[in-house]
Amino acid sequence: EAQVTQNPRYLITVTGKKLTVTCSQNMNHEYMSWYRQDPGLGLRQIYYSMNVEVTDKGDVPEGYKVSRKEKRNFPLILESPSPNQTSLYFCASSFHKAGELFFGEGSRLTVL
Amino acid sequence: GENVEQHPSTLSVQEGDSAVIKCTYSDSASNYFPWYKQELGKGPQLIIDIRSNVGEKKDQRIAVTLNKTAKHFSLHITETQPEDSAVYFCAAIGSGGGADGLTFGKGTHLIIQP
């Protein structure tokens, strides 16, 4: 089944404790992206990747890192999480930037 | 960069009635306009899209219209059903720069009243 898989789905952590949200897709997509969803603000892009080893900042990259060592994986790293990073996070992938985006089920992160 | 405005933020309609959600965009070079539906607890999913070389596209009860001159596009849902209750996002992408991909509107929470 074609899908984008994120883990963990739910996480409660404390300020400053590094965490990684994994994202994996099995559709051989070149384009991958991370979004955060907050009430009233819609979907805002954090980072995106056009292909392996090619990543770039989106609209709200502060406090996040990503890597794209393999085509299928695009982890989101919070080196020192803060409460303002409490949000619902979505990973998405597509064949190209203007194609259908396939979203994961989301990861709800709470930073205390 | 692209800016997408979406209205209304919440829309409540009676089951069986029609619903219309409107979006405007800023970049006249944008040429791809998808609509995504997000059900509770799930990720957004593409329901329909339109490219700038057409003015309207239909798929059963849903349709999208595009007015390039006015830089706005709309989602129309007819004969609404309870399963249409969800958050809907419009999006746009330019043809030139913007390697970051789609710019999304802030979403519309559609409520279908029984």
Short mmCIF file of C-alpha atoms in Angstrom, two decimals:
data_model
loop_
_atom_site.label_atom_id
_atom_site.label_comp_id
_atom_site.label_asym_id
_atom_site.label_seq_id
_atom_site.Cartn_x
_atom_site.Cartn_y
_atom_site.Cartn_z
CA GLU A 1 0.00 0.00 0.00
CA ALA A 2 1.32 3.43 -0.99
CA GLN A 3 1.80 5.48 2.13
CA VAL A 4 3.75 8.02 4.15
CA THR A 5 4.56 6.76 7.64
CA GLN A 6 5.39 9.04 10.54
CA ASN A 7 6.56 8.11 14.01
CA PRO A 8 5.80 8.76 16.76
CA ARG A 9 2.14 9.67 16.32
CA TYR A 10 1.97 11.24 19.76
CA LEU A 11 4.76 12.54 21.97
CA ILE A 12 4.97 14.55 25.16
CA THR A 13 8.43 15.82 25.98
CA VAL A 14 10.15 18.51 28.02
CA THR A 15 11.97 21.65 26.98
CA GLY A 16 15.47 21.01 25.69
CA LYS A 17 15.25 17.24 25.20
CA LYS A 18 16.27 16.44 21.63
CA LEU A 19 13.80 14.47 19.61
CA THR A 20 13.40 13.13 16.08
CA VAL A 21 10.19 12.53 14.17
CA THR A 22 10.75 9.99 11.44
CA CYS A 23 9.08 10.02 8.03
CA SER A 24 9.25 7.31 5.42
CA GLN A 25 7.52 6.95 2.04
CA ASN A 26 7.30 3.89 -0.21
CA MET A 27 6.29 5.61 -3.47
CA ASN A 28 9.77 6.50 -4.75
CA HIS A 29 8.88 10.19 -4.51
CA GLU A 30 11.63 12.75 -5.03
CA TYR A 31 9.93 15.64 -3.22
CA MET A 32 9.33 15.53 0.53
CA SER A 33 8.22 18.22 2.94
CA TRP A 34 7.39 18.89 6.58
CA TYR A 35 4.48 21.05 7.73
CA ARG A 36 3.17 22.15 11.06
CA GLN A 37 -0.52 22.75 11.62
CA ASP A 38 -1.71 25.16 14.27
CA PRO A 39 -5.28 26.42 14.93
CA GLY A 40 -6.12 29.37 12.72
CA LEU A 41 -2.77 29.24 10.90
CA GLY A 42 -3.33 26.35 8.50
CA LEU A 43 -0.41 24.35 7.14
CA ARG A 44 2.96 26.06 7.27
CA GLN A 45 6.00 24.55 5.62
CA ILE A 46 9.05 23.90 7.81
CA TYR A 47 11.56 22.30 5.45
CA TYR A 48 11.43 20.59 2.10
CA SER A 49 13.67 18.37 -0.02
CA MET A 50 13.77 18.16 -3.79
CA ASN A 51 15.91 15.01 -3.76
CA VAL A 52 18.55 13.10 -1.82
CA GLU A 53 21.02 15.44 -0.08
CA VAL A 54 19.02 18.49 -1.25
CA THR A 55 17.09 20.27 1.50
CA ASP A 56 15.95 23.85 2.01
CA LYS A 57 14.05 26.04 4.43
CA GLY A 58 10.34 26.63 4.20
CA ASP A 59 8.38 29.39 5.92
CA VAL A 60 9.02 28.45 9.57
CA PRO A 61 12.38 26.62 9.83
CA GLU A 62 13.63 28.09 13.12
CA GLY A 63 14.35 25.42 15.72
CA TYR A 64 14.22 22.51 13.27
CA LYS A 65 16.68 20.47 11.24
CA VAL A 66 16.19 17.85 8.56
CA SER A 67 18.27 15.42 6.57
CA ARG A 68 17.71 13.44 3.38
CA LYS A 69 20.33 10.72 3.19
CA GLU A 70 18.01 8.26 1.47
CA LYS A 71 15.18 8.89 -0.95
CA ARG A 72 12.52 7.29 1.21
CA ASN A 73 13.36 8.92 4.58
CA PHE A 74 13.09 12.54 5.69
CA PRO A 75 13.41 12.88 9.49
CA LEU A 76 12.56 16.09 11.34
CA ILE A 77 14.91 16.92 14.21
CA LEU A 78 14.20 19.24 17.12
CA GLU A 79 17.58 19.79 18.76
CA SER A 80 16.25 21.72 21.74
CA PRO A 81 12.45 21.73 21.73
CA SER A 82 10.57 24.66 23.22
CA PRO A 83 6.87 25.03 24.15
CA ASN A 84 6.17 27.09 21.00
CA GLN A 85 6.96 23.96 18.98
CA THR A 86 3.92 22.24 20.45
CA SER A 87 1.97 21.46 17.30
CA LEU A 88 0.62 18.86 14.89
CA TYR A 89 3.28 17.89 12.36
CA PHE A 90 2.76 16.40 8.92
CA CYS A 91 5.23 14.86 6.53
CA ALA A 92 4.27 14.77 2.86
CA SER A 93 5.75 13.51 -0.39
CA SER A 94 5.10 13.77 -4.12
CA PHE A 95 6.80 13.03 -7.42
CA HIS A 96 7.46 16.73 -7.92
CA LYS A 97 6.62 19.99 -6.15
CA ALA A 98 3.50 20.65 -8.27
CA GLY A 99 2.07 17.17 -8.04
CA GLU A 100 -0.34 15.48 -5.65
CA LEU A 101 1.01 15.61 -2.12
CA PHE A 102 0.58 12.46 -0.04
CA PHE A 103 0.44 13.22 3.66
CA GLY A 104 1.25 11.08 6.65
CA GLU A 105 -1.23 10.66 9.51
CA GLY A 106 0.41 13.37 11.58
CA SER A 107 2.50 13.54 14.76
CA ARG A 108 1.09 15.46 17.70
CA LEU A 109 3.93 16.90 19.75
CA THR A 110 3.59 18.56 23.14
CA VAL A 111 6.59 20.31 24.68
CA LEU A 112 6.23 21.10 28.39
CA GLY B 1 6.24 34.66 -2.75
CA GLU B 2 2.73 33.35 -3.12
CA ASN B 3 0.00 34.35 -0.66
CA VAL B 4 -3.28 32.43 -0.50
CA GLU B 5 -6.33 33.76 1.34
CA GLN B 6 -9.24 31.41 2.10
CA HIS B 7 -12.80 32.23 3.20
CA PRO B 8 -14.80 31.49 5.22
CA SER B 9 -12.90 29.93 8.11
CA THR B 10 -16.04 28.09 9.21
CA LEU B 11 -19.05 27.16 7.10
CA SER B 12 -22.18 25.45 8.38
CA VAL B 13 -24.77 24.17 5.88
CA GLN B 14 -27.81 21.95 6.04
CA GLU B 15 -27.44 18.45 4.70
CA GLY B 16 -28.43 18.44 1.05
CA ASP B 17 -27.56 22.10 0.49
CA SER B 18 -24.54 23.37 -1.44
CA ALA B 19 -21.30 24.68 0.05
CA VAL B 20 -18.87 27.12 -1.56
CA ILE B 21 -15.35 27.90 -0.33
CA LYS B 22 -13.37 30.71 -1.94
CA CYS B 23 -9.66 31.40 -2.26
CA THR B 24 -7.61 34.20 -3.73
CA TYR B 25 -3.94 34.11 -4.66
CA SER B 26 -1.33 36.78 -5.25
CA ASP B 27 1.13 35.36 -7.79
CA SER B 28 -0.24 35.79 -11.31
CA ALA B 29 2.25 33.13 -12.48
CA SER B 30 0.57 30.43 -10.36
CA ASN B 31 -0.75 27.64 -12.53
CA TYR B 32 -1.79 24.76 -10.29
CA PHE B 33 -4.61 24.92 -7.71
CA PRO B 34 -5.42 21.82 -5.66
CA TRP B 35 -7.96 21.32 -2.90
CA TYR B 36 -7.30 19.06 0.07
CA LYS B 37 -9.76 17.56 2.55
CA GLN B 38 -8.68 16.77 6.10
CA GLU B 39 -10.87 14.49 8.16
CA LEU B 40 -10.58 14.42 11.92
CA GLY B 41 -7.36 12.75 13.05
CA LYS B 42 -6.00 12.28 9.56
CA GLY B 43 -3.65 13.95 7.13
CA PRO B 44 -4.99 16.10 4.27
CA GLN B 45 -5.95 14.27 1.07
CA LEU B 46 -6.27 15.65 -2.44
CA ILE B 47 -9.89 15.77 -3.64
CA ILE B 48 -9.68 17.82 -6.81
CA ASP B 49 -7.27 20.11 -8.62
CA ILE B 50 -7.28 22.47 -11.56
CA ARG B 51 -4.60 23.87 -13.80
CA SER B 52 -4.58 27.33 -15.30
CA ASN B 53 -5.49 26.22 -18.81
CA VAL B 54 -9.06 25.33 -17.76
CA GLY B 55 -11.78 27.36 -16.04
CA GLU B 56 -13.79 24.60 -14.39
CA LYS B 57 -13.47 20.97 -13.43
CA LYS B 58 -16.08 18.60 -11.98
CA ASP B 59 -15.92 15.28 -10.23
CA GLN B 60 -19.33 13.99 -9.17
CA ARG B 61 -20.58 16.34 -6.41
CA ILE B 62 -17.51 18.53 -6.25
CA ALA B 63 -16.35 21.17 -8.71
CA VAL B 64 -13.64 23.79 -8.82
CA THR B 65 -13.76 27.04 -10.78
CA LEU B 66 -10.83 29.29 -11.62
CA ASN B 67 -10.84 32.96 -12.59
CA LYS B 68 -7.28 33.85 -13.57
CA THR B 69 -8.08 37.48 -14.27
CA ALA B 70 -9.40 38.02 -10.76
CA LYS B 71 -6.91 35.54 -9.26
CA HIS B 72 -9.47 33.54 -7.39
CA PHE B 73 -10.70 29.95 -7.36
CA SER B 74 -13.56 28.24 -5.58
CA LEU B 75 -14.64 24.81 -4.41
CA HIS B 76 -18.29 23.87 -4.85
CA ILE B 77 -19.87 20.90 -3.11
CA THR B 78 -23.44 20.06 -4.07
CA GLU B 79 -25.95 17.86 -2.24
CA THR B 80 -23.80 17.89 0.88
CA GLN B 81 -23.69 14.76 3.03
CA PRO B 82 -22.50 14.13 6.61
CA GLU B 83 -19.23 12.65 5.33
CA ASP B 84 -18.41 16.02 3.75
CA SER B 85 -17.81 17.44 7.24
CA ALA B 86 -14.07 18.15 7.38
CA VAL B 87 -11.46 20.89 7.07
CA TYR B 88 -10.77 21.94 3.47
CA PHE B 89 -7.56 23.60 2.29
CA CYS B 90 -6.95 25.37 -0.97
CA ALA B 91 -3.42 25.76 -2.32
CA ALA B 92 -1.54 27.33 -5.19
CA ILE B 93 1.88 27.06 -6.76
CA GLY B 94 3.74 29.33 -9.12
CA SER B 95 5.39 28.22 -12.32
CA GLY B 96 8.67 30.02 -11.84
CA GLY B 97 10.41 30.17 -8.52
CA GLY B 98 9.11 28.78 -5.27
CA ALA B 99 10.88 25.44 -5.14
CA ASP B 100 9.19 25.05 -1.78
CA GLY B 101 6.04 23.92 -3.52
CA LEU B 102 2.44 24.59 -2.56
CA THR B 103 1.26 27.55 -0.50
CA PHE B 104 -1.85 26.63 1.50
CA GLY B 105 -4.78 28.71 2.67
CA LYS B 106 -5.63 28.66 6.36
CA GLY B 107 -8.46 26.18 5.93
CA THR B 108 -12.26 26.08 6.13
CA HIS B 109 -14.05 23.95 8.68
CA LEU B 110 -17.17 22.68 6.90
CA ILE B 111 -19.96 21.49 9.17
CA ILE B 112 -22.90 19.61 7.68
CA GLN B 113 -25.99 19.98 9.88
CA PRO B 114 -28.40 17.01 9.80
#
